[in-house]
PDB file of C-alpha atoms in Angstrom:
ATOM      1  CA  ASP A 290     -55.814 -42.381   2.463  1.00 77.00           C
ATOM      2  CA  LYS A 291     -52.262 -43.697   2.565  1.00 86.00           C
ATOM      3  CA  ALA A 292     -50.206 -46.021   0.437  1.00 92.00           C
ATOM      4  CA  ILE A 293     -48.449 -48.231   2.981  1.00 90.00           C
ATOM      5  CA  PHE A 294     -45.459 -50.490   2.319  1.00 91.00           C
ATOM      6  CA  GLY A 295     -43.727 -53.051   4.544  1.00 87.00           C
ATOM      7  CA  THR A 296     -44.949 -55.420   7.200  1.00 85.00           C
ATOM      8  CA  GLY A 297     -44.637 -52.723   9.874  1.00 84.00           C
ATOM      9  CA  ASP A 298     -46.173 -49.940   7.774  1.00 86.00           C
ATOM     10  CA  ASP A 299     -42.601 -48.623   7.493  1.00 88.00           C
ATOM     11  CA  LEU A 300     -43.082 -46.549   4.333  1.00 90.00           C
ATOM     12  CA  GLN A 301     -46.126 -44.360   3.890  1.00 90.00           C
ATOM     13  CA  ILE A 302     -47.152 -42.073   1.027  1.00 92.00           C
ATOM     14  CA  HIS A 303     -50.156 -39.810   1.362  1.00 90.00           C
ATOM     15  CA  HIS A 304     -51.666 -36.436   0.551  1.00 91.00           C
ATOM     16  CA  THR A 305     -53.379 -33.855   2.726  1.00 89.00           C
ATOM     17  CA  SER A 306     -55.315 -30.803   1.571  1.00 85.00           C
ATOM     18  CA  ASN A 307     -52.185 -28.867   0.626  1.00 88.00           C
ATOM     19  CA  LYS A 308     -49.152 -31.133   1.150  1.00 91.00           C
ATOM     20  CA  ASN A 309     -47.716 -34.419  -0.114  1.00 90.00           C
ATOM     21  CA  TYR A 310     -45.847 -36.737   2.239  1.00 88.00           C
ATOM     22  CA  ILE A 311     -43.340 -39.552   1.910  1.00 89.00           C
ATOM     23  CA  ASN A 312     -42.805 -40.862   5.423  1.00 88.00           C
ATOM     24  CA  ALA A 313     -40.242 -43.468   6.474  1.00 88.00           C
ATOM     25  CA  ALA A 314     -41.677 -44.596   9.799  1.00 85.00           C
ATOM     26  CA  SER A 315     -38.477 -46.525  10.572  1.00 86.00           C
ATOM     27  CA  GLY A 316     -35.002 -46.679   9.102  1.00 86.00           C
ATOM     28  CA  ASN A 317     -33.599 -44.224   6.590  1.00 89.00           C
ATOM     29  CA  LEU A 318     -35.208 -42.843   3.469  1.00 90.00           C
ATOM     30  CA  ALA A 319     -32.978 -43.188   0.383  1.00 90.00           C
ATOM     31  CA  LEU A 320     -33.449 -41.787  -3.104  1.00 89.00           C
ATOM     32  CA  GLN A 321     -31.819 -43.942  -5.747  1.00 89.00           C
ATOM     33  CA  ARG A 322     -31.296 -43.927  -9.487  1.00 89.00           C
ATOM     34  CA  GLY A 323     -30.259 -47.149 -11.193  1.00 91.00           C
ATOM     35  CA  GLY A 324     -29.785 -48.750  -7.781  1.00 91.00           C
ATOM     36  CA  THR A 325     -27.305 -46.077  -6.631  1.00 91.00           C
ATOM     37  CA  THR A 326     -28.193 -43.820  -3.712  1.00 91.00           C
ATOM     38  CA  SER A 327     -28.047 -40.114  -4.521  1.00 92.00           C
ATOM     39  CA  LEU A 328     -29.514 -38.780  -1.260  1.00 92.00           C
ATOM     40  CA  GLU A 329     -30.420 -40.261   2.116  1.00 92.00           C
ATOM     41  CA  LEU A 330     -32.368 -38.951   5.121  1.00 90.00           C
ATOM     42  CA  ASP A 331     -31.807 -40.613   8.497  1.00 89.00           C
ATOM     43  CA  GLY A 332     -34.152 -40.902  11.467  1.00 83.00           C
ATOM     44  CA  ASN A 333     -32.943 -37.569  12.869  1.00 85.00           C
ATOM     45  CA  GLY A 334     -33.816 -35.702   9.700  1.00 83.00           C
ATOM     46  CA  ASP A 335     -30.175 -35.257   8.675  1.00 90.00           C
ATOM     47  CA  ILE A 336     -29.398 -35.310   4.964  1.00 92.00           C
ATOM     48  CA  TYR A 337     -26.523 -37.378   3.593  1.00 92.00           C
ATOM     49  CA  ILE A 338     -25.003 -36.918   0.134  1.00 93.00           C
ATOM     50  CA  PRO A 339     -22.707 -39.801  -0.884  1.00 93.00           C
ATOM     51  CA  ASP A 340     -19.118 -39.281  -1.981  1.00 95.00           C
ATOM     52  CA  ASN A 341     -18.585 -37.758  -5.425  1.00 94.00           C
ATOM     53  CA  LYS A 342     -22.266 -36.801  -5.780  1.00 93.00           C
ATOM     54  CA  VAL A 343     -22.795 -33.167  -6.720  1.00 94.00           C
ATOM     55  CA  THR A 344     -25.637 -31.020  -5.409  1.00 94.00           C
ATOM     56  CA  TYR A 345     -26.679 -28.379  -7.921  1.00 94.00           C
ATOM     57  CA  TRP A 346     -28.296 -25.074  -6.964  1.00 93.00           C
ATOM     58  CA  GLY A 347     -30.052 -22.612  -9.262  1.00 91.00           C
ATOM     59  CA  ASP A 348     -31.861 -22.979 -12.585  1.00 91.00           C
ATOM     60  CA  GLY A 349     -28.566 -23.116 -14.446  1.00 91.00           C
ATOM     61  CA  ALA A 350     -26.857 -25.334 -11.841  1.00 92.00           C
ATOM     62  CA  ASP A 351     -24.662 -22.300 -11.104  1.00 91.00           C
ATOM     63  CA  LEU A 352     -23.664 -23.401  -7.607  1.00 93.00           C
ATOM     64  CA  GLN A 353     -22.214 -26.888  -7.171  1.00 95.00           C
ATOM     65  CA  ILE A 354     -21.099 -28.585  -3.940  1.00 95.00           C
ATOM     66  CA  TRP A 355     -19.540 -32.041  -3.614  1.00 95.00           C
ATOM     67  CA  TYR A 356     -17.002 -34.153  -1.742  1.00 96.00           C
ATOM     68  CA  ASN A 357     -14.273 -35.919  -3.699  1.00 96.00           C
ATOM     69  CA  SER A 358     -13.383 -39.169  -1.957  1.00 95.00           C
ATOM     70  CA  SER A 359     -10.288 -39.671  -4.146  1.00 95.00           C
ATOM     71  CA  THR A 360      -8.624 -36.422  -3.058  1.00 95.00           C
ATOM     72  CA  GLY A 361     -10.362 -35.875   0.282  1.00 94.00           C
ATOM     73  CA  ASN A 362     -11.309 -32.385  -0.869  1.00 96.00           C
ATOM     74  CA  THR A 363     -14.590 -30.553  -0.397  1.00 96.00           C
ATOM     75  CA  ASN A 364     -15.453 -28.553  -3.500  1.00 95.00           C
ATOM     76  CA  ILE A 365     -17.664 -25.463  -3.775  1.00 94.00           C
ATOM     77  CA  LYS A 366     -17.941 -24.188  -7.325  1.00 93.00           C
ATOM     78  CA  GLN A 367     -19.733 -21.095  -8.590  1.00 91.00           C
ATOM     79  CA  LEU A 368     -20.097 -21.117 -12.381  1.00 91.00           C
ATOM     80  CA  ALA A 369     -21.021 -17.445 -12.735  1.00 88.00           C
ATOM     81  CA  GLY A 370     -21.301 -14.409 -10.493  1.00 90.00           C
ATOM     82  CA  ASP A 371     -19.797 -13.725  -7.064  1.00 93.00           C
ATOM     83  CA  VAL A 372     -20.046 -15.659  -3.789  1.00 94.00           C
ATOM     84  CA  TYR A 373     -21.000 -13.825  -0.577  1.00 95.00           C
ATOM     85  CA  PHE A 374     -20.465 -15.159   2.960  1.00 95.00           C
ATOM     86  CA  TYR A 375     -22.572 -13.618   5.744  1.00 95.00           C
ATOM     87  CA  THR A 376     -23.017 -14.056   9.478  1.00 94.00           C
ATOM     88  CA  GLY A 377     -26.294 -12.419  10.366  1.00 93.00           C
ATOM     89  CA  SER A 378     -26.439  -9.179   8.380  1.00 94.00           C
ATOM     90  CA  ASP A 379     -22.637  -8.763   8.283  1.00 95.00           C
ATOM     91  CA  LEU A 380     -20.666  -9.535   5.144  1.00 96.00           C
ATOM     92  CA  ASN A 381     -17.535 -11.478   6.096  1.00 96.00           C
ATOM     93  CA  MET A 382     -16.040 -12.571   2.774  1.00 96.00           C
ATOM     94  CA  LEU A 383     -16.659 -11.951  -0.913  1.00 96.00           C
ATOM     95  CA  LEU A 384     -15.281 -14.148  -3.689  1.00 95.00           C
ATOM     96  CA  LYS A 385     -15.398 -12.246  -6.963  1.00 93.00           C
ATOM     97  CA  ASP A 386     -15.869 -14.112 -10.211  1.00 89.00           C
ATOM     98  CA  GLY A 387     -12.405 -14.890 -11.602  1.00 86.00           C
ATOM     99  CA  THR A 388     -10.620 -12.061  -9.787  1.00 90.00           C
ATOM    100  CA  SER A 389     -10.262 -11.167  -6.121  1.00 93.00           C
ATOM    101  CA  VAL A 390     -11.052 -12.367  -2.605  1.00 95.00           C
ATOM    102  CA  GLU A 391     -12.182  -9.704  -0.128  1.00 94.00           C
ATOM    103  CA  LEU A 392     -12.249  -9.986   3.676  1.00 93.00           C
ATOM    104  CA  TYR A 393     -14.529  -7.770   5.775  1.00 93.00           C
ATOM    105  CA  TYR A 394     -14.848  -6.722   9.399  1.00 90.00           C
ATOM    106  CA  ALA A 395     -18.329  -5.487  10.392  1.00 89.00           C
ATOM    107  CA  ASN A 396     -19.193  -4.927   6.713  1.00 91.00           C
ATOM    108  CA  SER A 397     -16.025  -2.882   6.172  1.00 89.00           C
ATOM    109  CA  LYS A 398     -13.478  -4.271   3.688  1.00 89.00           C
ATOM    110  CA  LYS A 399     -10.062  -4.782   5.259  1.00 86.00           C
ATOM    111  CA  LEU A 400      -8.096  -6.936   2.794  1.00 87.00           C
ATOM    112  CA  GLU A 401      -8.302  -7.760  -0.901  1.00 88.00           C
ATOM    113  CA  THR A 402      -6.188  -9.961  -3.156  1.00 89.00           C
ATOM    114  CA  THR A 403      -4.912  -8.293  -6.311  1.00 84.00           C
ATOM    115  CA  ALA A 404      -2.953  -9.263  -9.406  1.00 85.00           C
ATOM    116  CA  SER A 405       0.266  -8.192  -7.662  1.00 77.00           C
ATOM    117  CA  GLY A 406      -0.426  -9.471  -4.128  1.00 82.00           C
ATOM    118  CA  ILE A 407      -2.735  -8.039  -1.469  1.00 81.00           C
ATOM    119  CA  SER A 408      -4.225  -4.633  -0.699  1.00 78.00           C
ATOM    120  CA  VAL A 409      -4.999  -3.578   2.891  1.00 74.00           C
ATOM    121  CA  SER A 410      -7.832  -1.079   3.142  1.00 69.00           C
ATOM    122  CA  THR A 411      -8.241   2.061   5.248  1.00 58.00           C
ATOM    123  CA  THR A 412     -11.266   4.276   5.705  1.00 50.00           C
ATOM    124  CA  SER A 413      -9.545   7.697   5.852  1.00 45.00           C
ATOM    125  CA  ASN A 414      -6.145   9.329   5.385  1.00 41.00           C
ATOM    126  CA  ASN A 415      -5.411   9.326   9.106  1.00 44.00           C
ATOM    127  CA  SER A 416      -6.758   5.887   9.945  1.00 46.00           C
ATOM    128  CA  ILE A 417      -4.486   2.891  10.097  1.00 53.00           C
ATOM    129  CA  GLY A 418      -4.708  -0.152   7.868  1.00 57.00           C
ATOM    130  CA  CYS A 419      -2.525  -2.936   9.189  1.00 58.00           C
ATOM    131  CA  LEU A 420      -1.224  -6.359   8.343  1.00 58.00           C
ATOM    132  CA  VAL A 421      -0.642  -8.440  11.465  1.00 58.00           C
ATOM    133  CA  THR A 422       1.079 -11.776  11.915  1.00 56.00           C
ATOM    134  CA  ASN A 423       0.881 -13.531  15.282  1.00 52.00           C
ATOM    135  CA  ASN A 424      -1.159 -10.770  16.886  1.00 48.00           C
ATOM    136  CA  GLY A 425      -1.027 -12.418  20.304  1.00 48.00           C
ATOM    137  CA  GLN A 426       1.060 -10.343  22.693  1.00 47.00           C
ATOM    138  CA  THR A 427       2.755 -13.261  24.422  1.00 47.00           C
ATOM    139  CA  GLY A 428       4.687 -16.156  22.970  1.00 47.00           C
ATOM    140  CA  GLY A 429       6.089 -16.597  19.495  1.00 45.00           C
ATOM    141  CA  HIS A 430       7.351 -13.931  17.144  1.00 48.00           C
ATOM    142  CA  GLY A 431       5.404 -11.642  14.884  1.00 51.00           C
ATOM    143  CA  ILE A 432       5.225  -8.228  13.296  1.00 55.00           C
ATOM    144  CA  LYS A 433       2.559  -5.634  12.742  1.00 57.00           C
ATOM    145  CA  VAL A 434       2.911  -3.553   9.597  1.00 61.00           C
ATOM    146  CA  SER A 435       0.634  -0.531   9.522  1.00 60.00           C
ATOM    147  CA  SER A 436       0.194   2.247   7.003  1.00 58.00           C
ATOM    148  CA  GLY A 437      -0.937   5.548   8.464  1.00 57.00           C
ATOM    149  CA  GLY A 438      -2.087   8.823   6.969  1.00 57.00           C
ATOM    150  CA  THR A 439      -0.306  11.677   5.258  1.00 57.00           C
ATOM    151  CA  GLY A 440      -0.954  14.369   7.866  1.00 57.00           C
ATOM    152  CA  GLY A 441       1.759  16.025   9.925  1.00 54.00           C
ATOM    153  CA  GLY A 442       3.190  13.712  12.578  1.00 57.00           C
ATOM    154  CA  SER A 443       1.601  10.620  11.073  1.00 68.00           C
ATOM    155  CA  ASN A 444       3.564   7.530  10.082  1.00 70.00           C
ATOM    156  CA  LEU A 445       3.608   5.865   6.692  1.00 72.00           C
ATOM    157  CA  LEU A 446       4.987   2.650   8.165  1.00 76.00           C
ATOM    158  CA  ASP A 447       5.198   1.100  11.625  1.00 75.00           C
ATOM    159  CA  LEU A 448       6.853  -2.210  12.481  1.00 77.00           C
ATOM    160  CA  GLU A 449       5.895  -3.677  15.852  1.00 73.00           C
ATOM    161  CA  SER A 450       7.111  -6.780  17.636  1.00 72.00           C
ATOM    162  CA  HIS A 451       4.695  -8.958  19.603  1.00 62.00           C
ATOM    163  CA  ASN A 452       7.065 -11.416  21.259  1.00 60.00           C
ATOM    164  CA  GLN A 453       6.830 -10.006  24.776  1.00 57.00           C
ATOM    165  CA  ALA A 454       4.139  -8.970  27.247  1.00 62.00           C
ATOM    166  CA  THR A 455       3.691  -5.556  25.619  1.00 68.00           C
ATOM    167  CA  ALA A 456       3.898  -4.845  21.900  1.00 70.00           C
ATOM    168  CA  LYS A 457       6.726  -2.456  21.023  1.00 76.00           C
ATOM    169  CA  THR A 458       7.219  -0.237  17.988  1.00 79.00           C
ATOM    170  CA  ARG A 459      10.654  -1.030  16.546  1.00 83.00           C
ATOM    171  CA  PHE A 460      10.854   0.950  13.301  1.00 85.00           C
ATOM    172  CA  GLN A 461       8.973   3.873  11.798  1.00 83.00           C
ATOM    173  CA  VAL A 462       8.920   5.832   8.561  1.00 84.00           C
ATOM    174  CA  THR A 463       7.103   9.144   8.969  1.00 81.00           C
ATOM    175  CA  ALA A 464       5.089  11.094   6.423  1.00 76.00           C
ATOM    176  CA  ASP A 465       7.869  13.715   6.603  1.00 79.00           C
ATOM    177  CA  GLY A 466      10.407  11.165   5.313  1.00 82.00           C
ATOM    178  CA  HIS A 467      12.166  10.478   8.627  1.00 85.00           C
ATOM    179  CA  VAL A 468      13.327   6.957   9.556  1.00 88.00           C
ATOM    180  CA  ILE A 469      13.061   6.329  13.300  1.00 88.00           C
ATOM    181  CA  ILE A 470      14.189   3.590  15.692  1.00 88.00           C
ATOM    182  CA  PRO A 471      12.090   4.768  18.650  1.00 85.00           C
ATOM    183  CA  THR A 472      13.494   2.506  21.402  1.00 82.00           C
ATOM    184  CA  ASP A 473      16.369   3.646  23.648  1.00 81.00           C
ATOM    185  CA  SER A 474      19.111   1.027  24.057  1.00 79.00           C
ATOM    186  CA  SER A 475      19.804   1.147  27.775  1.00 73.00           C
ATOM    187  CA  GLY A 476      21.847  -1.824  28.936  1.00 67.00           C
ATOM    188  CA  THR A 477      20.340  -4.068  26.276  1.00 72.00           C
ATOM    189  CA  ASN A 478      20.702  -4.771  22.578  1.00 76.00           C
ATOM    190  CA  GLU A 479      17.257  -3.368  21.822  1.00 82.00           C
ATOM    191  CA  GLY A 480      16.784  -0.378  19.544  1.00 86.00           C
ATOM    192  CA  ARG A 481      20.155  -0.588  17.786  1.00 89.00           C
ATOM    193  CA  LEU A 482      20.993  -0.243  14.119  1.00 91.00           C
ATOM    194  CA  GLN A 483      23.313  -3.193  13.504  1.00 92.00           C
ATOM    195  CA  ILE A 484      25.209  -3.538  10.229  1.00 93.00           C
ATOM    196  CA  GLY A 485      27.207  -6.461   8.870  1.00 92.00           C
ATOM    197  CA  VAL A 486      26.961 -10.270   8.952  1.00 91.00           C
ATOM    198  CA  GLY A 487      28.187 -10.311  12.564  1.00 91.00           C
ATOM    199  CA  GLN A 488      26.416  -7.032  13.438  1.00 90.00           C
ATOM    200  CA  ASP A 489      29.911  -5.554  13.866  1.00 93.00           C
ATOM    201  CA  LEU A 490      28.857  -1.910  13.474  1.00 94.00           C
ATOM    202  CA  GLU A 491      26.265  -0.501  15.855  1.00 92.00           C
ATOM    203  CA  LEU A 492      24.574   2.876  16.106  1.00 93.00           C
ATOM    204  CA  TYR A 493      22.272   3.584  19.057  1.00 91.00           C
ATOM    205  CA  HIS A 494      21.114   6.020  21.726  1.00 90.00           C
ATOM    206  CA  ASN A 495      20.842   4.898  25.352  1.00 87.00           C
ATOM    207  CA  GLY A 496      18.476   7.625  26.524  1.00 86.00           C
ATOM    208  CA  THR A 497      21.331  10.007  27.385  1.00 88.00           C
ATOM    209  CA  ASP A 498      24.239   9.557  24.968  1.00 89.00           C
ATOM    210  CA  SER A 499      24.686   8.434  21.369  1.00 90.00           C
ATOM    211  CA  TYR A 500      27.155   5.727  20.317  1.00 91.00           C
ATOM    212  CA  ILE A 501      28.895   4.492  17.193  1.00 93.00           C
ATOM    213  CA  ILE A 502      30.523   1.139  18.013  1.00 92.00           C
ATOM    214  CA  ASN A 503      32.822  -0.854  15.734  1.00 94.00           C
ATOM    215  CA  LYS A 504      33.521  -4.413  16.882  1.00 92.00           C
ATOM    216  CA  THR A 505      36.086  -5.548  14.310  1.00 93.00           C
ATOM    217  CA  GLY A 506      38.629  -4.076  11.916  1.00 92.00           C
ATOM    218  CA  SER A 507      39.041  -0.327  11.576  1.00 93.00           C
ATOM    219  CA  LEU A 508      36.371   2.335  11.842  1.00 93.00           C
ATOM    220  CA  ARG A 509      36.723   4.564   8.799  1.00 91.00           C
ATOM    221  CA  ILE A 510      34.885   7.878   8.513  1.00 90.00           C
ATOM    222  CA  GLY A 511      35.492   9.685   5.248  1.00 89.00           C
ATOM    223  CA  ASN A 512      34.275  12.231   2.787  1.00 88.00           C
ATOM    224  CA  SER A 513      34.539  11.382  -0.907  1.00 88.00           C
ATOM    225  CA  ASN A 514      34.020  15.010  -1.893  1.00 88.00           C
ATOM    226  CA  ASN A 515      36.829  17.618  -1.854  1.00 89.00           C
ATOM    227  CA  THR A 516      35.409  19.273   1.255  1.00 90.00           C
ATOM    228  CA  SER A 517      36.026  19.246   4.996  1.00 90.00           C
ATOM    229  CA  ILE A 518      34.562  17.046   7.743  1.00 92.00           C
ATOM    230  CA  TYR A 519      33.153  18.994  10.688  1.00 90.00           C
ATOM    231  CA  PHE A 520      32.652  17.875  14.296  1.00 90.00           C
ATOM    232  CA  ARG A 521      29.836  19.586  16.167  1.00 89.00           C
ATOM    233  CA  THR A 522      28.566  20.033  19.709  1.00 88.00           C
ATOM    234  CA  ASN A 523      25.527  22.012  20.824  1.00 88.00           C
ATOM    235  CA  ASN A 524      24.565  22.344  17.163  1.00 89.00           C
ATOM    236  CA  THR A 525      27.748  24.345  16.459  1.00 89.00           C
ATOM    237  CA  ASN A 526      30.789  23.476  14.308  1.00 89.00           C
ATOM    238  CA  ARG A 527      33.807  23.072  16.648  1.00 89.00           C
ATOM    239  CA  TRP A 528      36.573  21.315  14.739  1.00 89.00           C
ATOM    240  CA  ALA A 529      37.255  20.537  11.110  1.00 89.00           C
ATOM    241  CA  LEU A 530      39.337  17.990   9.244  1.00 90.00           C
ATOM    242  CA  ASP A 531      40.141  20.014   6.175  1.00 89.00           C
ATOM    243  CA  ASN A 532      40.195  18.549   2.671  1.00 88.00           C
ATOM    244  CA  ASP A 533      44.019  18.747   2.668  1.00 89.00           C
ATOM    245  CA  GLY A 534      44.267  16.692   5.881  1.00 88.00           C
ATOM    246  CA  THR A 535      44.736  19.618   8.259  1.00 89.00           C
ATOM    247  CA  TRP A 536      43.076  19.335  11.679  1.00 88.00           C
ATOM    248  CA  MET A 537      41.960  22.735  12.875  1.00 87.00           C
ATOM    249  CA  PRO A 538      39.266  24.584  14.838  1.00 88.00           C
ATOM    250  CA  SER A 539      36.347  25.778  12.783  1.00 83.00           C
ATOM    251  CA  ALA A 540      37.083  29.359  13.979  1.00 79.00           C
ATOM    252  CA  ASN A 541      40.618  30.730  14.587  1.00 72.00           C
ATOM    253  CA  ASN A 542      41.712  31.208  18.213  1.00 67.00           C
ATOM    254  CA  THR A 543      38.392  29.906  19.478  1.00 69.00           C
ATOM    255  CA  TYR A 544      38.839  26.291  20.597  1.00 66.00           C
ATOM    256  CA  ASP A 545      41.780  24.691  22.413  1.00 68.00           C
ATOM    257  CA  ILE A 546      43.083  21.136  22.250  1.00 65.00           C
TER     258      ILE A 546
END
């Protein structure tokens, strides 16, 4: 048996052996309290929650979701515990109660917010954890900052540029403590250490020779200690500017001017 309402039998309420039904044969089905709609189902089965109405989930109403029409904001609030976001079986993001946000790739944590900023994760000493901005290899400007391992030959820091067809490493700090500009400057301004507001002092290597270029004022090379300045070729001292101002070969009767 059915309880039927409306001239066209539009609303029907009935019970089967194991289910209860409220069926809106036409139009939408609205649930109201005090004449105000709290929830509405349309003819396609879609559910509508009006503005500023909160849906509560859990026995303690721990999860709350609502839309604030005054601010235009969508609000998702977890009163206690953490919030997990999955696609399939993969964890993508974890919001920890009152502390951090964690981002995952294939269930592996890659980034976490901390009290002092962010932490980028690695899985081993020799793997690379990286922070990338504008990772596209064409158009725009961006950098890739990566932290490598501590083994021999590994880098603690790499800076890459991604504003051309191929990404290029511009600056490196190795685990051995070396600072490297790995690009030769051959006919271009790439791979140069430029110092000063107008980049007036340049140091670079063009693939064959090394240059120190001063573009303004005087180039001053000095030693603040009471010792000599030596000039070398082929890894050998050739000439010395002594601490008393004397210019002389590093070995007597060995080198001619």
